[in-house]
GROMACS .gro file of C-alpha atoms in nm:
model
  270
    1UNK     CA    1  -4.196 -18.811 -11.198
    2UNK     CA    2  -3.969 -18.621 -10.967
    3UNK     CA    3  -4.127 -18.338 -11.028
    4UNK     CA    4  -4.480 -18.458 -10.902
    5UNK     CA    5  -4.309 -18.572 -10.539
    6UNK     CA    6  -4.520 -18.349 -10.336
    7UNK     CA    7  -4.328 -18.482 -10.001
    8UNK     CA    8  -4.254 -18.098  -9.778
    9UNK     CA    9  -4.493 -17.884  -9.948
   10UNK     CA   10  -4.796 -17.649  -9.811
   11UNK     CA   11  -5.170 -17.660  -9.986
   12UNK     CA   12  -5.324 -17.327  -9.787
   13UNK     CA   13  -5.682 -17.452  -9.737
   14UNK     CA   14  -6.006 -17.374  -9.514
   15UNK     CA   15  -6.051 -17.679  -9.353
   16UNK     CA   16  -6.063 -17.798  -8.988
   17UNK     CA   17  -5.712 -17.978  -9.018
   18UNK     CA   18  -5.562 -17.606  -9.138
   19UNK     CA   19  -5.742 -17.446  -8.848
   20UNK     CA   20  -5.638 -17.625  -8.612
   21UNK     CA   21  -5.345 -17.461  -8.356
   22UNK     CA   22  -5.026 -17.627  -8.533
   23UNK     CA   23  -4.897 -17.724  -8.179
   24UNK     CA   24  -5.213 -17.955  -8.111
   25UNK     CA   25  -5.208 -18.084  -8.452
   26UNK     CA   26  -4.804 -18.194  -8.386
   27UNK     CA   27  -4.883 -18.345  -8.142
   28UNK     CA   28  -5.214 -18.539  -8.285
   29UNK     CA   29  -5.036 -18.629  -8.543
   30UNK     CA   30  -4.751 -18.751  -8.382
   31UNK     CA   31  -4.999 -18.997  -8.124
   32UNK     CA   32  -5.180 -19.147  -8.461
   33UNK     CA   33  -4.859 -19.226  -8.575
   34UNK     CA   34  -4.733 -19.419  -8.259
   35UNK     CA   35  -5.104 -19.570  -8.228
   36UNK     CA   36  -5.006 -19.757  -8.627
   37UNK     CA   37  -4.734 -19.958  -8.363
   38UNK     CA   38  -5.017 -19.980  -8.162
   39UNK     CA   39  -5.231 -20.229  -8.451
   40UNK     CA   40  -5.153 -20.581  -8.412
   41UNK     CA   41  -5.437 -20.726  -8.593
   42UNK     CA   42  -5.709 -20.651  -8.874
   43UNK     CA   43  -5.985 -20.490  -8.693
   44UNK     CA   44  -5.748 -20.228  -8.550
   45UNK     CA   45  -5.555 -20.186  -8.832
   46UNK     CA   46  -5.894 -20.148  -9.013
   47UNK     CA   47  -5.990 -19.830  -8.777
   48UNK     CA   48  -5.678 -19.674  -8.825
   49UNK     CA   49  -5.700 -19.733  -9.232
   50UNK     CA   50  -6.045 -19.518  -9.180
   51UNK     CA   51  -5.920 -19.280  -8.969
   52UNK     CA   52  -5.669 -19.153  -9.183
   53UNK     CA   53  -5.921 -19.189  -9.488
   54UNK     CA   54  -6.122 -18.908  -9.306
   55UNK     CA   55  -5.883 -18.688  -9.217
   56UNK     CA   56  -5.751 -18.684  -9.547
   57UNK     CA   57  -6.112 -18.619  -9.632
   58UNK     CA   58  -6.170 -18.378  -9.341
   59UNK     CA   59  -5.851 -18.152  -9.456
   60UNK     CA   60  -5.999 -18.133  -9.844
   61UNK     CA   61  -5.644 -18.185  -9.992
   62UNK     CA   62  -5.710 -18.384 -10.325
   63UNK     CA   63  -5.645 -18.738 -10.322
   64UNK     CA   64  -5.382 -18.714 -10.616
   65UNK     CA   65  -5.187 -18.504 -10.460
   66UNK     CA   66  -5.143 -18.779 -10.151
   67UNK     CA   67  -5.110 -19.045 -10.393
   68UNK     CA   68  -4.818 -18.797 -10.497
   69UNK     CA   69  -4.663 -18.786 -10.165
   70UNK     CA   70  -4.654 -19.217 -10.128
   71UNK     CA   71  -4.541 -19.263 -10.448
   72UNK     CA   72  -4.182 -19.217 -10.405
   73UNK     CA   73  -4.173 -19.486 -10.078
   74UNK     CA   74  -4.339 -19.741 -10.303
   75UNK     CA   75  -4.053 -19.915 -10.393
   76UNK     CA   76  -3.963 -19.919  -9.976
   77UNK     CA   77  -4.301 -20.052  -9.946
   78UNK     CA   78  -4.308 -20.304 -10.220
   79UNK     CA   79  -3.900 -20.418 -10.063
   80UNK     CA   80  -4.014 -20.428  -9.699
   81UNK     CA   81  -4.320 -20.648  -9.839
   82UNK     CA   82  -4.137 -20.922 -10.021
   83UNK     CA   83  -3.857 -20.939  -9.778
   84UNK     CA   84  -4.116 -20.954  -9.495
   85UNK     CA   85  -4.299 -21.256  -9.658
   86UNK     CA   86  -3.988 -21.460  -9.546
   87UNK     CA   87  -3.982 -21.403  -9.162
   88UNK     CA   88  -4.260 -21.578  -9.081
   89UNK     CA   89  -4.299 -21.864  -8.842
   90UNK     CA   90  -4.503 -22.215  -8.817
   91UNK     CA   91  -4.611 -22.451  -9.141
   92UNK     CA   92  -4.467 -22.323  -9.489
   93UNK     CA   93  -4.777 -22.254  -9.762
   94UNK     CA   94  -4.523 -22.237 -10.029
   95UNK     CA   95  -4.167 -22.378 -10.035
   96UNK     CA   96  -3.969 -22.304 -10.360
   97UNK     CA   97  -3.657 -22.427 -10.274
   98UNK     CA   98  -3.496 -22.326  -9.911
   99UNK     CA   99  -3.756 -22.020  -9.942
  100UNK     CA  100  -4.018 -22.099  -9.766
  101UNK     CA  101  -4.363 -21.832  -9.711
  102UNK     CA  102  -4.599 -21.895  -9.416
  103UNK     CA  103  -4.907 -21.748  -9.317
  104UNK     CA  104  -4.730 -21.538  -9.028
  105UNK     CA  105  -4.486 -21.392  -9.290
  106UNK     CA  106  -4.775 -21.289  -9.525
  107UNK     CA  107  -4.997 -21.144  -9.252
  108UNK     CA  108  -4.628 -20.995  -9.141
  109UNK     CA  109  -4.605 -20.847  -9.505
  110UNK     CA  110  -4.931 -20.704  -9.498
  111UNK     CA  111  -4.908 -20.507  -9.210
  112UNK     CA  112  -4.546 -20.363  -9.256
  113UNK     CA  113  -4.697 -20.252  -9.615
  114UNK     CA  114  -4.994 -20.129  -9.418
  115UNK     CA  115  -4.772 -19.966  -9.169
  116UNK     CA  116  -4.526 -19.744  -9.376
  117UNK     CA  117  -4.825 -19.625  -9.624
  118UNK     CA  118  -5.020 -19.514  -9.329
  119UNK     CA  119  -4.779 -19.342  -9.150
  120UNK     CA  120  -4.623 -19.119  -9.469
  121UNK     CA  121  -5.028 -19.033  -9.523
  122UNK     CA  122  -5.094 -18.916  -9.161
  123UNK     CA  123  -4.757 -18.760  -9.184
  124UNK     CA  124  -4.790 -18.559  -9.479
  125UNK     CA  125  -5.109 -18.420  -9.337
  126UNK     CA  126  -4.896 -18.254  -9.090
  127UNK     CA  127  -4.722 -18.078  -9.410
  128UNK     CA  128  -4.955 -17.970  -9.639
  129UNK     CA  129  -5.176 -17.854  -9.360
  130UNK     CA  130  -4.947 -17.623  -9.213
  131UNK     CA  131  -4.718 -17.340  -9.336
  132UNK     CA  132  -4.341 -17.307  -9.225
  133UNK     CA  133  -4.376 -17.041  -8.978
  134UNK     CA  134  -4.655 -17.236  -8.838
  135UNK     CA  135  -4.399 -17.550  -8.783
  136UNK     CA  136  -4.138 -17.375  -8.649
  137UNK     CA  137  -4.328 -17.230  -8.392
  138UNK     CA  138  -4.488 -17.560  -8.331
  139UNK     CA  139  -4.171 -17.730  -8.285
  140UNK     CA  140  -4.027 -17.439  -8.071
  141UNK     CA  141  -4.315 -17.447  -7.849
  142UNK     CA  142  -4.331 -17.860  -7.795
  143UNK     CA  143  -3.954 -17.856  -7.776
  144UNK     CA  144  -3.894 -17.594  -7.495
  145UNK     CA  145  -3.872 -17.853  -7.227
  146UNK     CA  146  -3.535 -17.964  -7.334
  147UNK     CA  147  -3.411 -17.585  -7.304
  148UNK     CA  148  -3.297 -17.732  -6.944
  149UNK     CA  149  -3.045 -17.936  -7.117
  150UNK     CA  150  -2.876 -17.581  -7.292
  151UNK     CA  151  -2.981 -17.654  -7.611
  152UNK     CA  152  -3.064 -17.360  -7.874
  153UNK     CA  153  -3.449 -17.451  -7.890
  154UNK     CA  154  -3.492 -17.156  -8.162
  155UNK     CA  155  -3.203 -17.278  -8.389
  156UNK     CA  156  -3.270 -17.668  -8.367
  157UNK     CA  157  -3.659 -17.607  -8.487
  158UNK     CA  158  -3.551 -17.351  -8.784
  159UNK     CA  159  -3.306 -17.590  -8.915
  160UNK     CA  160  -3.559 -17.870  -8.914
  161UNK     CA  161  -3.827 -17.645  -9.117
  162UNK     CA  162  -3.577 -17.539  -9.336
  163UNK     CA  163  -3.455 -17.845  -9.399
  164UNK     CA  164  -3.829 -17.983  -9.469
  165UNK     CA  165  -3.900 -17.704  -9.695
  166UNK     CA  166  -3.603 -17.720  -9.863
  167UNK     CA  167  -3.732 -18.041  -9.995
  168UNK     CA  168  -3.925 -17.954 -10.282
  169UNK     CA  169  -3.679 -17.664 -10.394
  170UNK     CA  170  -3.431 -17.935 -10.454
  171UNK     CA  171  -3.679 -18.163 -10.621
  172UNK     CA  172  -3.784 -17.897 -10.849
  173UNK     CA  173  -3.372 -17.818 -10.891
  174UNK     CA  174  -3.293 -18.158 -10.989
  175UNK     CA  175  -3.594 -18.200 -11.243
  176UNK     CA  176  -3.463 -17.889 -11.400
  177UNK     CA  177  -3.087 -18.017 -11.378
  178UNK     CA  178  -3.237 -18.357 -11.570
  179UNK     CA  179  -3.406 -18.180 -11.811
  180UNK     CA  180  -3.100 -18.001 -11.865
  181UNK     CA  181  -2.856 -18.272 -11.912
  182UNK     CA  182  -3.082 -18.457 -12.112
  183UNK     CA  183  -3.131 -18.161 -12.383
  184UNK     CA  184  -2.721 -18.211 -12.390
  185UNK     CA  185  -2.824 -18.590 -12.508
  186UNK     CA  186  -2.736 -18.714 -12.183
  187UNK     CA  187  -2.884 -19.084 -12.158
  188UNK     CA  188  -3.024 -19.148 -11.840
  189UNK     CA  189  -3.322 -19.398 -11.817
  190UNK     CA  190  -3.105 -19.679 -12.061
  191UNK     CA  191  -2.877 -19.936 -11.948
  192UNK     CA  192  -2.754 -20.113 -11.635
  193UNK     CA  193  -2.794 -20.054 -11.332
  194UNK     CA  194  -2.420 -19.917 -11.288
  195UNK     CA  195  -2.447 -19.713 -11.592
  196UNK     CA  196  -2.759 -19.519 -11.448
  197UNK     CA  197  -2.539 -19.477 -11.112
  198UNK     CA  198  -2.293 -19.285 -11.343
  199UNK     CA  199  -2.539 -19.091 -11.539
  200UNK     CA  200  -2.678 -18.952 -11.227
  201UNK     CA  201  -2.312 -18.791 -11.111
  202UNK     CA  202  -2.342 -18.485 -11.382
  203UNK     CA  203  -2.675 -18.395 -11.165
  204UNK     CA  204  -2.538 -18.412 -10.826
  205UNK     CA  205  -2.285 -18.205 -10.895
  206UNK     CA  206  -2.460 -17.866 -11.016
  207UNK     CA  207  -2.735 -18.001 -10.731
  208UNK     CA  208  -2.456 -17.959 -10.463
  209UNK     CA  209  -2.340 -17.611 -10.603
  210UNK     CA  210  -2.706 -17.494 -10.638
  211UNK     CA  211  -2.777 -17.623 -10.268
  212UNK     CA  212  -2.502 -17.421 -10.142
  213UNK     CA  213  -2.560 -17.142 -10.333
  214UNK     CA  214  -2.928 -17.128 -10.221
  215UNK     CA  215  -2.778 -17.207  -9.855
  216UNK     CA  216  -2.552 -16.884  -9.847
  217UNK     CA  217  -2.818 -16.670  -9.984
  218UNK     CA  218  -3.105 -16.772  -9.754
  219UNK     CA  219  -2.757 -16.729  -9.447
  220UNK     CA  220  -2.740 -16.320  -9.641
  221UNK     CA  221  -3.096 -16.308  -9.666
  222UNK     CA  222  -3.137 -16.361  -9.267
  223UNK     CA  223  -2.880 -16.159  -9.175
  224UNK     CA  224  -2.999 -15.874  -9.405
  225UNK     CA  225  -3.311 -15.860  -9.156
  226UNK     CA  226  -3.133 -15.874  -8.860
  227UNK     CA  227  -3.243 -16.212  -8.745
  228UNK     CA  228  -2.993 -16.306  -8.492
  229UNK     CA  229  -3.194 -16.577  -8.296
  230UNK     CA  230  -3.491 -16.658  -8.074
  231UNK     CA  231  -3.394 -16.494  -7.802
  232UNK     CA  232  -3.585 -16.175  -7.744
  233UNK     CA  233  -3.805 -16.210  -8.015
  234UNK     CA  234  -4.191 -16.176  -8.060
  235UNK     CA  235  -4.448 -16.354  -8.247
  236UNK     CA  236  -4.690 -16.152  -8.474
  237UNK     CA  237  -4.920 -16.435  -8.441
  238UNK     CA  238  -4.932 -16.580  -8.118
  239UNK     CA  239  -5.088 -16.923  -8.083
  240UNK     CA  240  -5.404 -16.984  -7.808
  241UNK     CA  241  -5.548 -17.312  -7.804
  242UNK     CA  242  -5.948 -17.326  -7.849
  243UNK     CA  243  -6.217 -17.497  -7.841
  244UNK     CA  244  -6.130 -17.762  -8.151
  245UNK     CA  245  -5.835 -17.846  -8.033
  246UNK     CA  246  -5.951 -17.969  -7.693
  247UNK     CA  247  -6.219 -18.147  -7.866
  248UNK     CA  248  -5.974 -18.319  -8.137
  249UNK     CA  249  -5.737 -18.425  -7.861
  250UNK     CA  250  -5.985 -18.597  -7.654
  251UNK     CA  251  -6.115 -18.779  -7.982
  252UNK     CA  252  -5.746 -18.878  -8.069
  253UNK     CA  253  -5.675 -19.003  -7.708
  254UNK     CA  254  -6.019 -19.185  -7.710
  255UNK     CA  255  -5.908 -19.385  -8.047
  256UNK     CA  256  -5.550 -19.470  -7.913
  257UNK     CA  257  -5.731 -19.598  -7.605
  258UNK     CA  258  -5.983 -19.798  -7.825
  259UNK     CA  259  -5.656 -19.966  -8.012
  260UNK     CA  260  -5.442 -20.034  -7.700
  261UNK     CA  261  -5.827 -20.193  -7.602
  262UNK     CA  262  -5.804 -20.388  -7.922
  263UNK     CA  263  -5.473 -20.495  -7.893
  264UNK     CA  264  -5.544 -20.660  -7.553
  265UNK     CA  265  -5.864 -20.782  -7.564
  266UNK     CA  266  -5.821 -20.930  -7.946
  267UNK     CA  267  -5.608 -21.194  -8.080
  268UNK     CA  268  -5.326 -21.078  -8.228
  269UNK     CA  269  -5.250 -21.175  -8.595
  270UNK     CA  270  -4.893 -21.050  -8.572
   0.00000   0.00000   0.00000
C-alpha cells in the first residue's frame, strides 16, 4: 500500500491543466482551495464537488491514480468525521449515553469529510500537473514580493520542491526497507498496537541514514554544477502568460464570486 501513495509525484501529460503557465495554475489552485472555506451549504459545496470532477477530467490523469493520492488521508477523513458528529448544536437525533449526535453535527461531519477530500484532489492537481523545475520557478516568481523582507526567495522555493519531491523517493525507500525486514521474518502487520510501534523502529532507522545519505549527495551533486544560488542566474525556459491563462483566471474568479454569492444569498447549513 505504501508503495501506491502517489502524494508529490509528476504524470507528464498534454492536457490544458499541463499547459497551463505553472505560475497561473499556483495561483488557481491555491483560490479553489480557499473558495472549499468559502461552501457553507449543499448547493455550493455541490459546484465545487463538480468543479474539481472536471478538472480532474480536463487534466486526463486517471482516476486511480487520484484515488491513490486520498487514500492515505482516509483515516484523517474518516477521524475528523466521527469526531465532528459530536459538535453539533440544537435537539439530539441519537443519544447513547452522554453522546449525543444532532443534525448540525452530521451536516458538520459531512462537510469537514467533504472539505479535506476536496482540497488533497485540487491539490494534487497542482502536482502531477507540473514538473519540479516548473514549481520552483512558480514559487520563486509568486514569492518575490517578500524579497523586501531579506529573505533568500531562490533558496526558500528549492527547499520546498525538494522537499515535495522528495516524497515519493522516501515512500519508495521505506517500501523497499519493509520488504527488506520482512524477508528477515520481521513481523509487522500482527499484534498490538504498541508492538507495531516497535516493529516500525528497524525501518526508521536505515530510512534516516538513507535520507541523509541521499541529502549529502543531491548537496555534492549541486555543487558539482556550480549551483551557488539564484542570484545571477537565467532561465532556459522563461515563463509568458497567454491567452489560457487569462481566460482560466477569469473563470476561477467568476466561480469564487458565484460561491461568496451563494454563501450570502443562501441559508447556510453549517
Amino acid at each position: 500500500m505504501i508503495g501506491e501513495v502517489t502524494i508529490g509525484q509528476y504524470f507528464p501529460g498534454n492536457s490544458l491543466l499541463h499547459k497551463l503557465d505553472p505560475r497561473m495554475k499556483t495561483v488557481l489552485i491555491f483560490l479553489l482551495m480557499v473558495a472549499v472555506f468559502f461552501c457553507k451549504n449543499y448547493i455550493s459545496m455541490g459546484c465545487m464537488t463538480l468543479l474539481t470532477v472536471a478538472i480532474v477530467i480536463i487534466s486526463k490523469i486517471n482516476i486511480k491514480v487520484i484515488f491513490k493520492g486520498i487514500r492515505p488521508i482516509l483515516f484523517v477523513v474518516l477521524f475528523t468525521t466521527v469526531l465532528n458528529l459530536f459538535y453539533g448544536t440544537g435537539e439530539p437525533i441519537i443519544t447513547l449515553g452522554f453522546i449525543k449526535i444532532t443534525e448540525s453535527g452530521i451536516h458538520n461531519a459531512v462537510f469537514m469529510a467533504m472539505r479535506i477530500i476536496l482540497l488533497v484532489a485540487v491539490g494534487l492537481m497542482l502536482t502531477y500537473t507540473t514538473t519540479p523545475n516548473q514549481l520552483t520557478d512558480a514559487m520563486e516568481s509568486l514569492l518575490k514580493p517578500l524579497k523586501v523582507f531579506r529573505l533568500d526567495i531562490h533558496s526558500l522555493a528549492m527547499t520546498m520542491t525538494i522537499a515535495l519531491r522528495f516524497i515519493p523517493i522516501l515512500i519508495e525507500e521505506v517500501d523497499k526497507i519493509m520488504a527488506a525486514q520482512k524477508s528477515r521474518g520481521a513481523d509487522m502487520e500482527s499484534g498490538g498496537f504498541l508492538k507495531r510501534v516497535k516493529a516500525i523502529i528497524p525501518v526508521l532507522i536505515p530510512l534516516f541514514i538513507s535520507s541523509f545519505r541521499r541529502a549529502n549527495e543531491l548537496a555534492d551533486a549541486m555543487e558539482c554544477r556550480c549551483y551557488r544560488g539564484g542570484e545571477g542566474r537565467t532561465k532556459m525556459n522563461v515563463n509568458r502568460l497567454v491567452l489560457r491563462d487569462y481566460i482560466s483566471l477569469c473563470f476561477v474568479i467568476a466561480f469564487f464570486a458565484g460561491i461568496i454569492l451563494l454563501r450570502i444569498f443562501t441559508q447556510s447549513v453549517i
